[in-house]
Each structure stands twice: as structure tokens, then as C-alpha cells.
Amino acid sequence: MLTLESVHTYYGHIHALKGISLTVNEGEIVTLIGSNGAGKTTTLNTISGVLSARAGAIYLQEGDHSRRSPSAGGEHDLRLDRLPAHEVARLGVSQSPEGRKIFARLSVRENLAMGAFARTDRDGISGDLDRVLELFPRLQERLSQPGGTLSGGEQQMLAIGRALMSSPRILLLDEPSMGLAPILVQQIFQIIREINAQGTTILLVEQNAQAALQVANRGYVLETGNIVLSGAARDLLADPQVAEAYLGI
Amino acid sequence: MTSSPVKAQAAGTDGRAALKQFTRALGVAIVLLVIWRVTTVGLAEGYPVSFWISQALNGLVLGGVYALVALGYTLVYGILFMINFAHGEVMMIGGITGFFALQFAQARGWMEGPWPVVVVALLLIMFVGMAASVVIGVTLERLAYRPLRQAPRLVPLISAIGASLFLQYSVLLIFGVSPHSYRKPALISGGLRLGDVFIPYTGAIIFVTSILLMLALFFIIQRTKLGRAMRAVAEDRSTASLMGVDVNAVIVVTFMLGSALAGAAGVMLGFHNTVVKFNSGFIPGLKAFTAAVLGGIGNIPGAMFGALILGLIEAIGPSALGIPTEYKDVIAFTLLVLILIFRPTGLFGEVLSEKKA
Ligand SMILES: Nc1ncnc2c1ncn2[C@@H]1O[C@H](COP(=O)(O)OP(=O)(O)O)[C@@H](O)[C@H]1O
Ligand SMILES: [Mg+2]
């Protein structure tokens, strides 16, 4: 569904992504793990169009409603690199960014409404609002509070809920467990599973490799801008190299 | 070796403490001076109460106009963290264009027509002024500011000052130095007498129109999807773009709203001051900027209240302090300097300090 082909991204002269290739298939949870500074956030922001790739290509399979060849081959895929962030978002690629990035002065309800900004289907929006509030009942009682007054865990829930409000085809999650108490981390990963079970494809970026590999189908290991390892999540969990570097065993 | 940075630091904190003490002493001195002037000169004159009320009403009218312009500064600052120093000229061009619309209406006798015709014509004149300002404001954003969006913060500021001079002297070149005079239609020339207080119709109309326009802006910003997107972009541009918001479009709309209010202000100031010319936007622009800073720049209700307060201070100040009215500009700009020294976030603002700026 989403394909990156040797993507290179730079910050000025800093070469942050050195030819990343990865694929996320429809219905999967794919995780991108790696230590701090490996380029995980850069990868998500390049997909989202916040950063632009200097070389390589990013493809998104066309949606179900549009004409698509049965082979789902390259020629009917949409090219995402070159598109500005707001257009990528409108194609159904939604990101819950690192550090949550809640609009602190907008109410929780307004934050969720921002997630549905590109939509015009009132019924669909209110249906998704119900769904998000069902996933995160804590947000229900805080709807009219400013986003900035929420606790870290609640902000993370709001960030994920906001990303879901666009009814995305693929959800990009950047370190959803960062800075949360262990019990909340468990809860967040449980919810990620649930969202996926409801039919949303997920690309999950994590430093918490253990937890991420436990929910994911497949994983990629990123090191200083290169993918050094990839495979089924359970194989990566068993891999001694991964265990040493990322699982703290 | 190791002790020198510590010493330097200590000297730094000493210097800062001394400066703080000095500014505090200066503040107390200014307050005492103002109290002394007001009690020994202003109140000693023995003006009647109706005089003070008239002055205050005058101040509110001026304050309403300043508020419309101040909102443009604050809206743009809220989103781009830059001061659009050409905003006064955006207003002036609304005023100049409004003058030609008024001339057009007068030539057709609309201003002497029955009252509904006059009212509609006045509204049209204001819309024409607003439209002209919107065109100028959007053009400024596109040509003078957008290319510099990634540049250091001082750069667009210099561009804005350049744009301000460019617009002033373009108008000077095209329309000449002599002022264009706004002639009020007879319908709104009179006024209302309440006891000893006289309220000119124009003043009342300007104040009410300003308030209505501000309410409309407030509604757009607080209650519409567009306004929500504007607030989101002001907080965090790149996260807003992740939500599907076209940030450039929102910035353009922000300039449109601010410029439309400035255009309305330009036309109303034309009727209030009876003349417009190439530099009519300069001082009112600075006053509105002062008002925006007074209310805490970036803070929308702050700009409204800051402007009303500034209008009142300017109207009452000269009599209260016993200084000639011609020096009322000194009061506004002294106030600007004092706010920047004592309370750079403005009267109502934590807003600025919260932002990454
Ligand atoms: N805004 C930036 N400017 C310059 N370099 C950056 C910027 N953001 C990230 N980098 C660099 O790019 C590399 C990858 O960063 P990032 O994608 O944030 O890593 P991760 O999300 O895996 O922790 C790091 O070396 C980081 O220092
Ligand atoms: Mg990161």
C-alpha cells in the first residue's frame, strides 16, 4: 500500500536518510525501530511531506474507490514525494507526530475537529468521533478543556484520536509510548492493536522495540539513516543482533 | 582560569539586578509625575464633567478605528511572528480608494438621495476601500514576505519597512501631495446632543461599525472551521499541515481579513479626519501597532482592548496632563516605549512568552 524506494532526505548538508526502502501492505502493522537519531522521525516526515526527499520515490496505492488495476502495480500508484504535506494528508496518510504536538490552546473537541479538517461528510465525521471517544473514553469528559491542560498520556490519546479523525488509510505513529508510565504504555499498544483490527494500516515508529515488535507483523531496523535489518516481527524479536542492540538483553 | 566565567556570570546578574532596580525607579518616577500633573494641572483647570465625557467618547471612536488596524498587526504576528510594518499603508490605500468611490457616488448624486440610498452607498464605499486593501495586503504577502519566510526574523521586517515606503511614495507619485478631502453626506453631518455632551453621528457610526466588524472577526476566528485552522496554524504550522491544512492559504486568508479591517478603518478615518493623503497611514499605523503591543501582540482581544485604552488615553491625556493636544502623539509613543520596557508581553499577554517566537 505504501512503498518507499531508496529515499534520501537531507537537513541542509546533513544526510539524514541514506536510501531507505520499505513497504507497508494493506492491513499490516509495520514497525520501524532504531535508537535516538537513527532517522525514524525523518522517515515519517518525509512520507508526510513535511520534509521533501532529495532522491528516491514514495508511492501510495490508489484508494478502493478509484480505478485500480487488479495487479495493484506501480503505474496506478500515487507519487507522494513532491506533494506538500496537506495534500499527502488528504490522500489518507495521517500522522500522530513525535511529542504529540497537541494544539495547546484549542479545546480537545477542536483538536479532534482539526483531525477531520479535510473532510466534508458530517455523518462520517460524527461516526468517527464516536469511535475515537469509544477508544479513548478519557477524552469524553475533557472535550471542552484546552488541549494543553491534558496529562501526557491523555495528550498521546488525543494525538492518536486526532490522527484517526481523518479516517486514514494508513496511520503513521511516531513514538506513541514516549514518556508514558508502563501501565499506559501497555494500554496504548493495546489500542494500536485494536485500531489495526478495525481495519487501519499502521506504520509504527518506536524506540521501545520489545513492545513494538510484539504488536507488529513486520519490522525494519534503522541505523543512522540506513535500514540494516528487516523481517517478520517474531524473527526480529528472536534475532540475537536485535536483542543485543535494542531489547537490552 | 576556572573562576573567570563564574565572575563574568556574577557581573552579569549584578548588572541585570541594577538595571531592574533602575527601571523600577523610573517606573515609580513616571507614575508620580503623571499623578502630579493630573492633580496640579489637569484637575485644577476645573473642566466640567461633560467635557471629560465628550473627550472619552472621542477616544472610544478613535480607539475603535485603531482596534481594526491593530487586529491586522496582531493576526499576522500571531501566524508569522512578524510585524507587518506596511499595514498602516494598507489602511491608507483603503482610505484613498474609498475617497474615489465617494467621489463617484457624489457625482451621481447618491449622497443627496433618500436615506436608504445614502446608507447603501456608504456601505459600498467601505467595501470598495476594503477590497483595495485586501488586494494590497495579499500582494504584499506574496511578493514581499512569502519569499522571505525561511529568512532570519529581521529580514521580513526590513522588507516590510521597504514596502511601507514604496506604497507611500507610489501613492504620492500617482495622486500627488495634496490631501483628498472626504465630504460627509448631509445625512450624517449632524449629531446628537445629550445634555452638555455632543455626539457626532459619524463618531457613533464609526464606533458601532468597528464593534460590528470586530464581532464578525471574533465569530470567524472562534466559531468557524477556517478560524479554527487559523488558530491551529498560529500554534504549529507543520502539525496543522499534517491535518490537511494548506498553510499558505490560511496565511493568505489571514492577510485578507486583517487588510479588510484596515480598509474599513481607512475609509472611516477618512470621514473622521476629513482628509487622506499618501502618509495618512503612517502615524495611525504606528498607533495601532502601539495598541497591539499594549494588548499583547498576537492576542486578539488584547488588540481590541489595547486600542480602546490607547484611544481613551490619547483623548483624555492631553487635558489631564495639561499639555497641548498637538502633543498627543507623544503620549502614545511614550506609552509604547514604557510598555516595551516594563511589560513587553502587554497588559493581557502571556501569549508571547508561551510561543517559540
Ligand atoms: N531539524 C533538524 N535539523 C538538522 N538535523 C536534524 C533535524 N532533525 C533531525 N536531524 C538529524 O537527523 C538525524 C535523524 O533524526 P530523527 O529522524 O529525528 O531521528 P529519530 O526520530 O530516529 O530519533 C539525526 O542525526 C538528527 O540529528
Ligand atoms: Mg524521532
XYZ file of C-alpha atoms and ligand atoms in Angstrom:
634
model
C 0.000 0.000 0.000
C 2.862 2.362 0.900
C 6.254 1.948 -0.701
C 9.494 3.863 -0.213
C 12.185 3.378 -2.827
C 15.718 4.414 -1.849
C 14.620 7.661 -0.269
C 17.273 10.250 0.583
C 16.460 13.164 2.856
C 18.740 15.985 3.943
C 18.690 18.728 6.557
C 20.840 21.251 4.729
C 24.099 19.350 4.386
C 23.183 16.661 6.913
C 22.371 13.456 5.078
C 19.692 12.014 7.395
C 18.145 9.269 5.226
C 20.611 7.419 3.024
C 18.406 5.469 0.674
C 15.552 3.981 2.667
C 13.365 1.339 1.030
C 10.399 -0.155 2.796
C 6.905 -1.436 2.157
C 3.737 -1.451 4.207
C 0.984 -3.779 2.966
C -2.701 -3.159 3.458
C -3.913 -4.263 6.896
C -0.450 -4.647 8.409
C 1.241 -3.178 11.421
C 4.813 -2.477 10.382
C 7.264 -1.101 12.877
C 10.352 0.988 12.273
C 12.717 0.681 15.212
C 16.069 2.236 15.910
C 17.865 4.276 18.511
C 17.648 8.012 19.002
C 18.816 9.930 15.930
C 18.568 6.951 13.571
C 16.171 8.816 11.257
C 12.775 7.412 12.231
C 11.036 10.776 12.587
C 12.731 11.967 9.422
C 11.286 8.949 7.591
C 7.727 9.674 8.764
C 8.035 13.378 7.984
C 9.343 12.594 4.525
C 6.352 10.322 3.901
C 4.003 13.020 5.230
C 5.558 15.686 3.047
C 6.725 17.871 5.929
C 10.239 17.176 4.608
C 10.945 16.543 0.953
C 13.070 13.705 -0.312
C 16.018 14.790 -2.410
C 16.107 11.468 -4.221
C 14.040 8.308 -4.382
C 10.309 7.834 -4.584
C 7.332 7.275 -2.309
C 4.226 5.554 -3.673
C 0.768 5.176 -2.204
C -1.629 2.694 -3.747
C -4.768 4.390 -5.018
C -7.836 4.134 -2.801
C -10.515 1.450 -3.258
C -12.998 3.868 -4.757
C -10.723 4.921 -7.588
C -9.918 2.769 -10.563
C -7.101 0.403 -9.801
C -5.587 -2.359 -11.817
C -6.087 -5.786 -10.231
C -2.347 -6.247 -10.097
C -2.121 -3.077 -7.996
C 1.056 -2.427 -9.891
C 3.224 0.665 -9.870
C 1.561 2.573 -12.661
C -1.662 3.272 -10.764
C 0.096 4.280 -7.601
C 0.148 7.877 -6.484
C 3.533 9.516 -6.127
C 3.714 11.166 -2.673
C 7.159 12.742 -2.731
C 6.833 16.162 -4.402
C 3.407 16.664 -2.787
C 3.044 19.244 0.007
C 2.067 17.894 3.435
C -1.575 18.959 3.263
C -2.108 17.067 0.016
C -0.493 13.926 1.380
C -2.818 14.150 4.382
C -5.825 14.475 2.083
C -4.845 11.240 0.343
C -5.399 9.343 3.584
C -1.940 9.356 5.153
C -2.300 10.525 8.731
C 0.452 11.117 11.270
C 0.464 11.280 15.039
C 3.722 13.202 15.423
C 6.553 12.728 17.888
C 5.941 14.691 21.075
C 2.171 14.614 20.364
C 2.039 18.207 19.071
C -1.390 18.844 20.532
C -2.784 22.320 19.792
C -2.497 23.509 23.385
C -4.944 26.400 23.109
C -7.570 24.575 21.104
C -10.055 22.524 23.083
C -9.925 18.740 22.920
C -13.010 18.827 20.712
C -11.355 21.356 18.391
C -8.194 19.270 18.244
C -10.275 16.315 17.113
C -12.116 18.517 14.627
C -8.739 19.581 13.203
C -8.045 15.922 12.512
C -11.143 15.859 10.308
C -10.234 19.167 8.635
C -10.118 17.842 5.083
C -13.440 16.009 5.375
C -16.889 17.270 4.498
C -19.014 14.205 5.297
C -20.737 15.286 8.513
C -22.148 11.844 9.286
C -18.808 10.149 8.744
C -17.091 12.688 10.993
C -19.545 12.270 13.840
C -19.323 8.497 13.453
C -15.544 8.668 13.744
C -15.822 10.999 16.737
C -17.936 8.369 18.495
C -15.418 5.716 17.576
C -12.478 7.768 18.892
C -14.304 8.534 22.138
C -15.057 4.842 22.500
C -11.372 4.031 22.079
C -10.373 6.824 24.479
C -13.200 7.354 26.987
C -10.903 9.672 28.983
C -11.231 12.280 26.230
C -15.025 12.351 26.520
C -15.078 14.217 29.822
C -12.322 16.584 28.683
C -13.856 17.634 25.360
C -14.152 21.328 26.192
C -10.834 21.602 28.043
C -7.850 23.210 26.271
C -5.539 20.515 24.890
C -2.633 21.978 26.833
C -4.228 21.076 30.174
C -4.181 17.324 29.470
C -1.689 14.940 31.048
C 0.983 13.312 28.898
C -0.974 10.101 28.485
C -4.168 11.937 27.629
C -2.310 14.070 25.091
C -0.992 10.922 23.437
C -4.525 9.553 23.240
C -5.693 12.848 21.790
C -2.884 12.811 19.225
C -3.823 9.325 18.072
C -7.530 10.163 18.164
C -6.917 13.318 16.150
C -4.999 11.336 13.544
C -7.871 8.818 13.368
C -10.429 11.585 12.793
C -9.246 11.871 9.198
C -10.353 8.266 8.703
C -6.899 7.461 7.362
C -5.950 4.637 5.051
C -2.602 4.468 6.762
C -1.721 5.751 10.216
C 1.844 6.840 10.993
C 2.595 6.757 14.721
C 5.806 8.403 15.972
C 6.857 7.039 19.360
C 3.410 6.841 20.934
C 4.876 5.293 24.106
C 7.447 8.034 24.703
C 7.479 9.317 28.266
C 4.482 7.320 29.424
C 4.162 5.223 32.604
C 4.467 1.446 31.937
C 0.772 0.829 32.530
C -0.155 3.490 29.980
C 2.349 2.095 27.505
C 0.579 -1.260 27.675
C -2.758 0.437 27.164
C -1.518 2.410 24.142
C -0.144 -0.722 22.454
C -3.431 -2.491 23.153
C -5.266 0.353 21.434
C -2.879 0.248 18.468
C -3.814 -3.406 18.044
C -7.494 -2.517 18.253
C -7.229 0.249 15.652
C -5.492 -2.161 13.318
C -8.130 -4.829 13.939
C -10.748 -2.266 12.896
C -9.033 -2.070 9.518
C -6.413 0.703 9.626
C -2.949 0.006 8.272
C -0.242 1.207 10.662
C 3.391 2.243 10.388
C 4.670 2.395 13.964
C 7.907 4.149 14.896
C 9.293 3.155 18.271
C 12.359 3.122 20.467
C 10.566 0.591 22.662
C 11.496 -2.217 20.281
C 10.236 -5.021 22.506
C 6.699 -3.716 22.706
C 6.625 -2.595 19.078
C 7.765 -5.959 17.730
C 5.153 -7.686 19.848
C 2.265 -5.851 18.149
C 3.772 -5.656 14.648
C 3.591 -8.096 11.749
C 6.891 -6.981 10.296
C 9.702 -4.702 11.279
C 12.590 -2.666 9.906
C 15.654 -1.700 11.904
C 17.076 1.737 11.150
C 20.644 2.786 11.970
C 21.996 6.251 11.096
C 19.836 6.644 8.034
C 20.133 3.095 6.709
C 17.883 0.088 7.079
C 20.162 -2.605 8.444
C 17.687 -5.379 9.128
C 14.139 -6.303 8.227
C 11.794 -9.222 8.528
C 8.863 -10.740 10.343
C 8.442 -9.191 13.767
C 8.783 -12.530 15.543
C 12.049 -13.260 13.711
C 13.425 -9.886 14.678
C 12.425 -10.491 18.289
C 14.450 -13.713 18.175
C 17.404 -12.182 16.337
C 20.459 -12.006 18.636
C 21.690 -8.838 16.904
C 18.410 -7.058 17.607
C 18.271 -8.443 21.113
C 21.692 -7.059 21.915
C 21.233 -3.638 20.351
C 17.579 -2.843 21.012
C 15.992 -5.145 23.511
C 18.525 -4.612 26.265
C 19.042 -8.324 26.772
C 41.229 30.261 34.864
C 38.256 28.379 36.153
C 36.937 31.263 38.212
C 36.649 33.787 35.379
C 33.377 32.520 33.819
C 31.854 32.473 37.284
C 32.913 36.061 37.846
C 31.564 37.112 34.479
C 28.283 35.475 35.322
C 28.142 37.226 38.682
C 28.813 40.553 36.998
C 26.033 39.739 34.534
C 23.482 39.089 37.267
C 24.659 42.200 39.150
C 24.181 44.268 36.023
C 20.754 42.819 35.451
C 19.701 43.467 39.052
C 20.915 47.061 38.794
C 19.013 47.541 35.546
C 15.890 46.093 37.116
C 16.198 48.478 40.054
C 16.745 51.373 37.706
C 13.702 50.578 35.568
C 11.596 50.100 38.688
C 12.703 53.508 39.990
C 11.979 55.001 36.578
C 8.512 53.461 36.641
C 7.741 54.906 40.066
C 9.049 58.301 38.959
C 6.804 58.291 35.890
C 3.727 57.313 37.893
C 4.434 60.084 40.414
C 4.964 62.583 37.592
C 1.655 61.648 35.984
C -0.189 61.903 39.321
C 1.433 65.265 39.988
C 0.479 66.650 36.568
C -3.072 65.343 36.783
C -3.738 66.729 40.277
C -1.960 70.065 39.938
C -2.783 70.864 36.308
C -5.477 68.671 34.759
C -7.969 68.647 37.611
C -7.078 72.190 38.662
C -8.368 73.511 35.332
C -11.854 72.681 36.537
C -13.257 71.318 33.274
C -16.925 70.270 33.576
C -17.779 66.549 33.685
C -19.441 66.799 30.267
C -16.070 67.840 28.836
C -14.403 64.670 30.106
C -17.294 62.560 28.808
C -17.032 64.135 25.363
C -13.299 63.523 25.317
C -13.782 59.924 26.403
C -16.374 59.300 23.675
C -13.973 60.785 21.154
C -11.324 58.439 22.461
C -13.569 55.440 22.032
C -14.238 56.358 18.397
C -10.546 56.673 17.667
C -9.910 53.543 19.709
C -12.394 51.594 17.607
C -10.564 52.559 14.431
C -7.178 51.755 15.972
C -8.582 48.404 17.031
C -9.465 47.463 13.449
C -5.918 48.238 12.363
C -4.331 46.699 15.469
C -6.139 43.438 14.729
C -4.297 43.226 11.410
C -0.931 43.552 13.151
C -1.857 41.007 15.757
C -3.366 38.465 13.331
C -0.291 38.486 11.127
C 2.052 38.401 14.104
C 0.107 35.506 15.572
C 0.734 33.422 12.472
C 4.063 34.595 11.058
C 5.766 36.173 14.100
C 6.487 39.234 12.029
C 5.397 42.848 12.284
C 3.798 43.937 9.034
C 5.050 47.500 9.157
C 3.336 48.271 5.858
C -0.057 47.669 7.458
C -0.652 51.401 8.001
C -0.217 51.866 4.240
C -2.659 49.045 3.558
C -5.125 51.122 5.571
C -4.200 54.365 3.776
C -4.815 52.764 0.383
C -8.257 51.693 1.576
C -8.825 55.331 2.542
C -7.621 56.707 -0.808
C -9.686 54.218 -2.796
C -12.675 54.966 -0.582
C -12.233 58.634 -1.441
C -12.568 57.892 -5.155
C -15.582 55.699 -4.513
C -17.104 58.563 -2.534
C -16.381 60.960 -5.399
C -18.053 58.532 -7.797
C -21.108 58.340 -5.535
C -21.235 62.112 -5.132
C -21.021 62.655 -8.877
C -24.123 60.517 -9.262
C -25.959 62.382 -6.546
C -26.268 59.302 -4.378
C -25.070 61.157 -1.314
C -28.024 63.569 -1.529
C -30.529 60.813 -2.188
C -33.072 59.361 0.241
C -31.520 57.808 3.318
C -31.530 54.153 2.154
C -29.557 55.179 -0.937
C -27.031 57.051 1.210
C -26.647 54.121 3.578
C -26.143 51.624 0.753
C -23.718 53.997 -0.976
C -21.713 54.407 2.247
C -21.564 50.650 2.683
C -20.408 50.253 -0.921
C -17.726 52.886 -0.399
C -16.475 50.975 2.604
C -16.479 47.695 0.673
C -14.511 49.259 -2.162
C -11.931 50.523 0.337
C -11.795 47.110 1.966
C -11.370 45.360 -1.377
C -8.497 47.647 -2.357
C -6.764 46.996 0.943
C -7.252 43.247 0.545
C -5.600 43.356 -2.877
C -2.651 45.302 -1.482
C -2.340 43.118 1.625
C -2.384 39.867 -0.329
C 0.095 41.224 -2.861
C 2.429 42.278 -0.051
C 2.294 38.802 1.441
C 3.009 37.160 -1.888
C 5.770 39.461 -3.088
C 7.389 40.960 -0.009
C 7.006 38.378 2.748
C 6.486 34.861 1.406
C 9.848 34.658 -0.369
C 11.488 35.555 2.954
C 9.593 33.053 5.091
C 12.732 30.999 5.827
C 14.980 34.032 6.329
C 16.064 35.343 9.756
C 13.351 37.329 11.502
C 14.867 40.731 10.873
C 14.771 40.287 7.094
C 10.983 40.364 6.506
C 10.832 43.295 8.922
C 13.176 45.273 6.690
C 11.152 44.173 3.680
C 8.016 45.470 5.429
C 9.575 48.875 6.062
C 10.636 48.976 2.414
C 7.127 48.053 1.315
C 5.705 50.769 3.552
C 7.868 53.437 1.921
C 7.215 52.017 -1.546
C 3.453 52.230 -1.050
C 3.584 55.739 0.427
C 5.678 57.143 -2.396
C 3.746 55.274 -5.094
C 0.587 56.951 -3.849
C 2.415 60.263 -3.669
C 3.571 59.835 -7.263
C 0.159 58.831 -8.586
C -2.150 61.085 -6.572
C 0.127 63.948 -5.554
C 0.865 65.598 -2.223
C -2.364 67.466 -1.717
C -4.849 65.801 0.572
C -8.072 64.357 -0.811
C -10.941 65.579 1.272
C -13.827 63.413 2.285
C -17.083 65.329 2.249
C -19.676 63.872 4.565
C -23.192 63.487 3.192
C -25.666 65.804 4.917
C -27.423 62.794 6.361
C -24.573 62.031 8.776
C -23.253 65.547 9.319
C -25.140 66.369 12.456
C -25.040 64.885 15.851
C -26.887 64.017 18.975
C -26.994 66.328 21.969
C -27.362 64.678 25.363
C -27.315 67.458 27.922
C -23.931 69.107 27.526
C -22.458 66.160 25.643
C -22.448 66.297 21.862
C -22.145 63.034 19.948
C -21.457 63.456 16.220
C -23.263 60.910 14.035
C -20.038 59.989 12.249
C -18.398 59.159 15.562
C -21.281 56.970 16.638
C -21.415 55.244 13.243
C -17.662 54.636 13.219
C -17.732 53.174 16.714
C -20.697 50.898 16.046
C -19.263 49.749 12.703
C -15.906 48.991 14.319
C -17.562 46.933 17.026
C -19.653 45.023 14.470
C -16.604 44.258 12.332
C -14.708 43.072 15.410
C -17.589 40.816 16.410
C -17.626 39.399 12.883
C -13.891 38.707 13.092
C -14.280 37.149 16.506
C -17.022 34.918 15.192
C -14.904 33.811 12.237
C -11.926 33.021 14.425
C -13.728 31.315 17.284
C -16.663 29.643 15.601
C -15.774 28.635 12.052
C -13.662 25.874 10.573
C -11.492 28.478 8.882
C -10.902 30.261 12.184
C -10.025 27.003 13.864
C -7.477 26.329 11.127
C -6.058 29.838 11.622
C -5.614 29.206 15.329
C -4.039 25.821 14.635
C -1.608 27.301 12.110
C -0.723 30.051 14.594
C 0.171 27.409 17.176
C 2.029 24.949 14.995
C 2.311 25.296 11.258
C 3.735 21.899 10.403
C 1.311 19.959 12.606
C -1.562 21.887 11.025
C -0.311 20.831 7.609
C -0.385 17.203 8.812
C -4.134 17.711 9.335
C -4.580 18.634 5.677
C -4.496 22.405 6.233
C -2.970 24.346 3.354
C -0.846 26.656 5.474
C -0.146 29.147 2.686
C -3.859 29.500 2.003
C -4.515 30.149 5.689
C -1.770 32.778 5.755
C -3.307 34.466 2.702
C -6.727 34.446 4.367
C -5.191 35.972 7.484
C -3.769 38.823 5.424
C -7.151 39.215 3.689
C -9.030 39.524 6.985
C -6.504 41.920 8.505
C -6.409 44.026 5.335
C -10.195 44.142 5.020
C -10.447 45.529 8.560
C -7.685 48.032 7.771
C -9.513 49.120 4.620
C -12.687 49.753 6.585
C -10.625 51.690 9.121
C -9.039 53.722 6.320
C -12.421 54.800 4.964
C -13.793 55.596 8.407
C -10.675 57.540 9.333
C -11.172 59.449 6.077
C -14.614 60.544 7.233
C -13.323 61.201 10.761
C -10.257 63.263 9.795
C -11.936 64.568 6.601
C -8.722 64.093 4.588
C -6.474 61.346 3.269
C -3.096 61.530 1.590
C -0.066 59.389 0.932
C 1.219 59.481 4.504
C -2.138 59.286 6.314
C -1.471 55.673 7.240
C 1.858 56.188 8.906
C 1.039 57.669 12.316
C -2.279 55.807 12.752
C -0.418 52.627 11.761
C 2.150 53.213 14.489
C -0.627 53.988 16.969
C -2.407 50.769 16.086
C 0.868 48.912 16.454
C 1.237 50.518 19.890
C -2.271 49.350 20.722
C -1.456 45.804 19.622
C 1.680 45.810 21.784
C -0.297 47.306 24.672
C -2.762 44.427 24.488
C -0.031 41.836 23.986
C 0.834 41.293 20.339
C -0.665 38.107 18.927
C -3.557 38.369 21.379
C -6.800 39.218 19.587
C -8.990 40.504 22.445
C -5.816 42.220 23.695
C -5.579 44.233 20.477
C -9.206 45.348 20.800
C -8.896 46.451 24.416
C -5.410 47.845 23.922
C -6.758 50.049 21.129
C -9.742 51.293 23.140
C -7.453 52.064 26.077
C -4.997 53.867 23.817
C -7.816 55.866 22.231
C -9.041 56.911 25.687
C -5.559 57.822 26.917
C -4.926 59.888 23.795
C -8.224 61.722 24.087
C -8.108 62.398 27.820
C -4.349 62.530 28.294
C -3.549 65.989 26.931
C -6.181 67.752 29.070
C -5.484 65.601 32.107
C -1.751 66.204 31.931
C -2.172 69.820 30.870
C -0.196 69.542 27.644
C -1.250 70.868 24.227
C -3.355 68.448 22.113
C -0.817 68.641 19.301
C 1.463 66.591 21.522
C -0.962 63.729 21.962
C 1.217 61.575 19.704
C 3.966 61.919 22.291
C 1.706 60.260 24.836
C 1.042 57.254 22.591
C 4.650 56.699 21.711
C 5.913 57.283 25.252
C 3.416 54.629 26.231
C 4.845 52.281 23.572
C 8.363 52.717 24.932
C 7.161 52.215 28.510
C 5.311 49.000 27.659
C 8.316 47.652 25.820
C 10.469 48.393 28.890
C 8.134 47.321 31.677
C 5.773 44.810 30.192
C 6.824 43.602 26.756
C 4.096 40.954 26.778
C 1.452 43.679 27.016
C -1.338 44.175 29.521
C -3.157 40.938 28.684
C -0.354 38.811 27.389
C 1.310 35.688 28.463
C 0.670 34.745 24.856
C 4.020 35.912 23.542
C 6.160 34.177 26.146
C 4.340 30.895 25.541
C 5.262 30.869 21.908
C 8.506 29.685 20.484
C 8.725 33.062 18.734
N 15.695 19.864 12.141
C 16.867 19.197 12.005
N 17.952 19.853 11.565
C 19.119 19.203 11.401
N 19.301 17.919 11.669
C 18.265 17.209 12.120
C 16.981 17.818 12.311
N 16.117 16.896 12.759
C 16.824 15.749 12.842
N 18.107 15.940 12.454
C 19.165 14.921 12.398
O 18.732 13.868 11.581
C 19.041 12.619 12.148
C 17.777 11.787 12.316
O 16.926 12.391 13.256
P 15.487 11.847 13.598
O 14.795 11.460 12.349
O 14.813 12.836 14.464
O 15.844 10.543 14.427
P 14.898 9.626 15.311
O 13.486 10.028 15.106
O 15.192 8.245 14.843
O 15.343 9.817 16.726
C 19.742 12.906 13.474
O 21.126 12.820 13.265
C 19.367 14.320 13.779
O 20.399 14.965 14.473
Mg 12.158 10.674 16.477
